[in-house]
PDB file of C-alpha atoms in Angstrom:
ATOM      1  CA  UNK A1096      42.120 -74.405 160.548  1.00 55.00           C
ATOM      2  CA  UNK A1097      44.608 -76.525 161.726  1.00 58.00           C
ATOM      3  CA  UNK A1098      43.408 -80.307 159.739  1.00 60.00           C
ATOM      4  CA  UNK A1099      43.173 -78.219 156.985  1.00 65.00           C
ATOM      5  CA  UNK A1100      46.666 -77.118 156.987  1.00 66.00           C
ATOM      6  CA  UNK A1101      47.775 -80.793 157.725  1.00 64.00           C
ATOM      7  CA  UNK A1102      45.410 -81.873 154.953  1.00 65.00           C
ATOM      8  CA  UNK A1103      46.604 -79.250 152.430  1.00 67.00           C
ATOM      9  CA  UNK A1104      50.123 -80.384 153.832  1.00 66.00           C
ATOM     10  CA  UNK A1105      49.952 -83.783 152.645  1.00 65.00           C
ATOM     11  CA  UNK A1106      48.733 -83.263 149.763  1.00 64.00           C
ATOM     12  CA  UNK A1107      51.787 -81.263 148.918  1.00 69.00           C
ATOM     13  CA  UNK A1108      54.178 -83.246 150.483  1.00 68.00           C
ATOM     14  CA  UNK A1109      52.126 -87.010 149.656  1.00 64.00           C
ATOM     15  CA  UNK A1110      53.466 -88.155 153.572  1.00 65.00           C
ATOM     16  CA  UNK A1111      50.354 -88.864 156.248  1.00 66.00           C
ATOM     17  CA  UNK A1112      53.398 -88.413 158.657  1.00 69.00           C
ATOM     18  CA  UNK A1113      52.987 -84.907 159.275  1.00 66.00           C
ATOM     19  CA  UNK A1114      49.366 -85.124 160.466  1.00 68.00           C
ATOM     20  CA  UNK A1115      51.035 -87.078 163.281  1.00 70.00           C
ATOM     21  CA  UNK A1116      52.398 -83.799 164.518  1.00 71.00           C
ATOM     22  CA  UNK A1117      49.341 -81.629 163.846  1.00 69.00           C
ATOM     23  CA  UNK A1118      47.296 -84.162 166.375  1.00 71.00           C
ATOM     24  CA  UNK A1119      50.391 -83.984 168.979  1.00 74.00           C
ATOM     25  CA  UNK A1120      49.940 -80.050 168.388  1.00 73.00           C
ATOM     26  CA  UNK A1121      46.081 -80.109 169.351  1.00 74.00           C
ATOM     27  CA  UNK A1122      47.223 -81.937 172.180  1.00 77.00           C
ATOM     28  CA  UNK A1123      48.880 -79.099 173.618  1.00 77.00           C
ATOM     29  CA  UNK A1124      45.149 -77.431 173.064  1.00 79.00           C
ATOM     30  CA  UNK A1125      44.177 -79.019 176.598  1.00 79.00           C
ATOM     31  CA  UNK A1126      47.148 -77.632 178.785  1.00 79.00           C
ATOM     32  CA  UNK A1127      45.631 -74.276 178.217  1.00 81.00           C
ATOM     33  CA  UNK A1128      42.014 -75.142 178.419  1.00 80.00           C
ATOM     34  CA  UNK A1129      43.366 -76.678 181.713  1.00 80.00           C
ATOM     35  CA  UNK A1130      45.027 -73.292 182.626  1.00 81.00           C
ATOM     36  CA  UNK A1131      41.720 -71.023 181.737  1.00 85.00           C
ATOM     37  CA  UNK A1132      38.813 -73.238 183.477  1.00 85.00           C
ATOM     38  CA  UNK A1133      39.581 -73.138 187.208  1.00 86.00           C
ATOM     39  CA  UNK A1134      37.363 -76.766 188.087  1.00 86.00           C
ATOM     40  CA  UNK A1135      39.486 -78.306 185.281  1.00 84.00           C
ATOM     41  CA  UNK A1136      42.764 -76.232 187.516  1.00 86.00           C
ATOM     42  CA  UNK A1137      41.400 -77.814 190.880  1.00 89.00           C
ATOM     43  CA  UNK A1138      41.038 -81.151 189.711  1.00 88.00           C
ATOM     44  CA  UNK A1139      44.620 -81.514 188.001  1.00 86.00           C
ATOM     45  CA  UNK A1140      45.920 -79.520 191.515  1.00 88.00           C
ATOM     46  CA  UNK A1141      43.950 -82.561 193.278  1.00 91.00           C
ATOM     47  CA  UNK A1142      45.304 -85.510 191.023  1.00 89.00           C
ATOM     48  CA  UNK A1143      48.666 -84.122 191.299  1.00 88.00           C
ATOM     49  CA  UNK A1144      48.152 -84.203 195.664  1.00 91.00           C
ATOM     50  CA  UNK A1145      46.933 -87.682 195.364  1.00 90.00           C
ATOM     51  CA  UNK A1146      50.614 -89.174 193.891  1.00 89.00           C
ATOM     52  CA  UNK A1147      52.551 -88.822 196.512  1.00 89.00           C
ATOM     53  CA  UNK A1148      50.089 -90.825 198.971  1.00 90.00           C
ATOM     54  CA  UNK A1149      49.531 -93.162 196.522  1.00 90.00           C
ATOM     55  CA  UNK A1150      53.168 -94.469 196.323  1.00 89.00           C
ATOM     56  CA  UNK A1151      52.901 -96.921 199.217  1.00 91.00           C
ATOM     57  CA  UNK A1152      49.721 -98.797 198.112  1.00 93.00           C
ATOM     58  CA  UNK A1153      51.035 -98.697 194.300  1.00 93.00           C
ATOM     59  CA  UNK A1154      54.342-100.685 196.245  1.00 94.00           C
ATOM     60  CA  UNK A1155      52.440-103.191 197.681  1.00 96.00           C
ATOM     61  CA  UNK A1156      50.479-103.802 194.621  1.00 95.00           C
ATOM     62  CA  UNK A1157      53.537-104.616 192.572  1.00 94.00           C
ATOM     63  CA  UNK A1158      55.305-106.653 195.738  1.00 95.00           C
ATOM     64  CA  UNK A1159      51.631-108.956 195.671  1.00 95.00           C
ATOM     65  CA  UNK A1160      51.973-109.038 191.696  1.00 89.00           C
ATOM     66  CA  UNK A1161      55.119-110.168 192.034  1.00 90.00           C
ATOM     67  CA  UNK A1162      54.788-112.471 194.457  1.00 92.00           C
ATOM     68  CA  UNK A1163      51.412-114.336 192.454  1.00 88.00           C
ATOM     69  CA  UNK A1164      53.349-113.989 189.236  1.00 84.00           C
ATOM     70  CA  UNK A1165      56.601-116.023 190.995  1.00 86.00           C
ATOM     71  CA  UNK A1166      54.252-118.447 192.250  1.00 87.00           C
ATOM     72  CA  UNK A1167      52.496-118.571 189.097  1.00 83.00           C
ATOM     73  CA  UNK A1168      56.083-119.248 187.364  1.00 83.00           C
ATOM     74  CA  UNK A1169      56.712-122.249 189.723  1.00 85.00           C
ATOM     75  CA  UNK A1170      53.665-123.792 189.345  1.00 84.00           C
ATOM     76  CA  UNK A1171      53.134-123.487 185.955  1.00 77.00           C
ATOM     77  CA  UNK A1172      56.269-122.718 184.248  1.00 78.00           C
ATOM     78  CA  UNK A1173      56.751-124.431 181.057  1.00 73.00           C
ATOM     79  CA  UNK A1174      53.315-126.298 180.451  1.00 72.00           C
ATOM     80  CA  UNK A1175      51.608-123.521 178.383  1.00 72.00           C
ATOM     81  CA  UNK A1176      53.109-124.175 175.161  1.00 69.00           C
ATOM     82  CA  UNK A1177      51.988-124.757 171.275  1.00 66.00           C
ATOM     83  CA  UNK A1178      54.099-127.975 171.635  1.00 71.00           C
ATOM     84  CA  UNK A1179      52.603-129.391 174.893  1.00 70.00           C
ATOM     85  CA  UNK A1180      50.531-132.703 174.238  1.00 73.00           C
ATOM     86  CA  UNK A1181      47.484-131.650 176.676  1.00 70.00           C
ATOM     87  CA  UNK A1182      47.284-128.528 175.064  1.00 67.00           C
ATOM     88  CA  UNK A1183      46.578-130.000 171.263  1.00 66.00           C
ATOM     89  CA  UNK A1184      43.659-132.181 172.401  1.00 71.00           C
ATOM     90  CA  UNK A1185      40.837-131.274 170.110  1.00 69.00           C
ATOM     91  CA  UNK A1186      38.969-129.328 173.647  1.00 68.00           C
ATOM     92  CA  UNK A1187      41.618-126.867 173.848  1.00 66.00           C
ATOM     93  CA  UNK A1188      42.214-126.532 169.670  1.00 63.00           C
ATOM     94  CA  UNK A1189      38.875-125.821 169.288  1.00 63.00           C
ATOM     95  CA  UNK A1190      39.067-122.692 171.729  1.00 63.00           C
ATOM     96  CA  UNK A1191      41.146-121.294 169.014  1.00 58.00           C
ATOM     97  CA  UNK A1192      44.233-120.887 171.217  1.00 58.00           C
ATOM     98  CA  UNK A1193      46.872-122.043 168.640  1.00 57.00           C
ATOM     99  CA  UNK A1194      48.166-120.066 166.505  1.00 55.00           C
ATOM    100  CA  UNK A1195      45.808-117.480 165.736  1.00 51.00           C
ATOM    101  CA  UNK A1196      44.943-116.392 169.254  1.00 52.00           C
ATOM    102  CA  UNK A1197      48.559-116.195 170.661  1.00 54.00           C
ATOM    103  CA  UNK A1198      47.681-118.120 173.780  1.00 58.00           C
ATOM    104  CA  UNK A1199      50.866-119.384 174.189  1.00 58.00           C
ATOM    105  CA  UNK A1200      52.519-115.843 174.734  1.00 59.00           C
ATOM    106  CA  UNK A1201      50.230-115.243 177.967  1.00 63.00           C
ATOM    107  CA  UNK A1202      51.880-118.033 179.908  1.00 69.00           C
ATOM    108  CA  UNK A1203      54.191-118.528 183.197  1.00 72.00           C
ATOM    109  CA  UNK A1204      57.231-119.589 181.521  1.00 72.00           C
ATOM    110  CA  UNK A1205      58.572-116.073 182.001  1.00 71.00           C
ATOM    111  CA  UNK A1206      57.716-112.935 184.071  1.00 70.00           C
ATOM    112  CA  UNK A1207      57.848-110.615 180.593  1.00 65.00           C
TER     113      UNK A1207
END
């Protein structure tokens, strides 16, 4: 009932925008399937347990991230770049790298 009130809705109105909030509603359709099943209740209970613990291992994880990606940054900061004459040898422009695939954003020159 509800896509065809968001259909019938943009026909009337001639904006797709609206069926944006019609999805976002059906959304809200799982928070009380999650409330009526009780294995669905148990497992969200569970997940919601687990966070806590998990804190100190997610820590770590981001201190080793860090730690490869400032390594990463002194090693090989600056020599990923369109303009670099290594990198427009005709083995790496055939890998398709320049411009189309964007290599050049996935470098060390930055931590972003």
């Amino acid at each position: 009932i509800g896509g065809m009130l968001g259909g019938l809705l943009v026909l009337y109105t001639g904006s797709p925008e609206i069926m944006r909030y019609f999805v976002a509603l059906r959304m809200l359709r799982l928070v009380r399937l999650i409330k009526k099943i009780p294995s669905f209740r148990s497992t969200v209970g569970c997940i919601g347990s687990l966070i806590p613990t998990l804190g100190p291992p997610f820590y770590v994880l981001m201190l080793v991230i860090y730690v490869f990606a400032a390594v990463g940054q002194e090693i090989f900061g600056g020599y990923i770049n369109p303009f670099n004459e290594i990198m427009l040898t005709p083995e790496y422009k055939d890998l398709g790298f320049w411009p189309g695939g964007n290599y050049y954003r996935s470098n060390f020159n930055d931590m972003i």
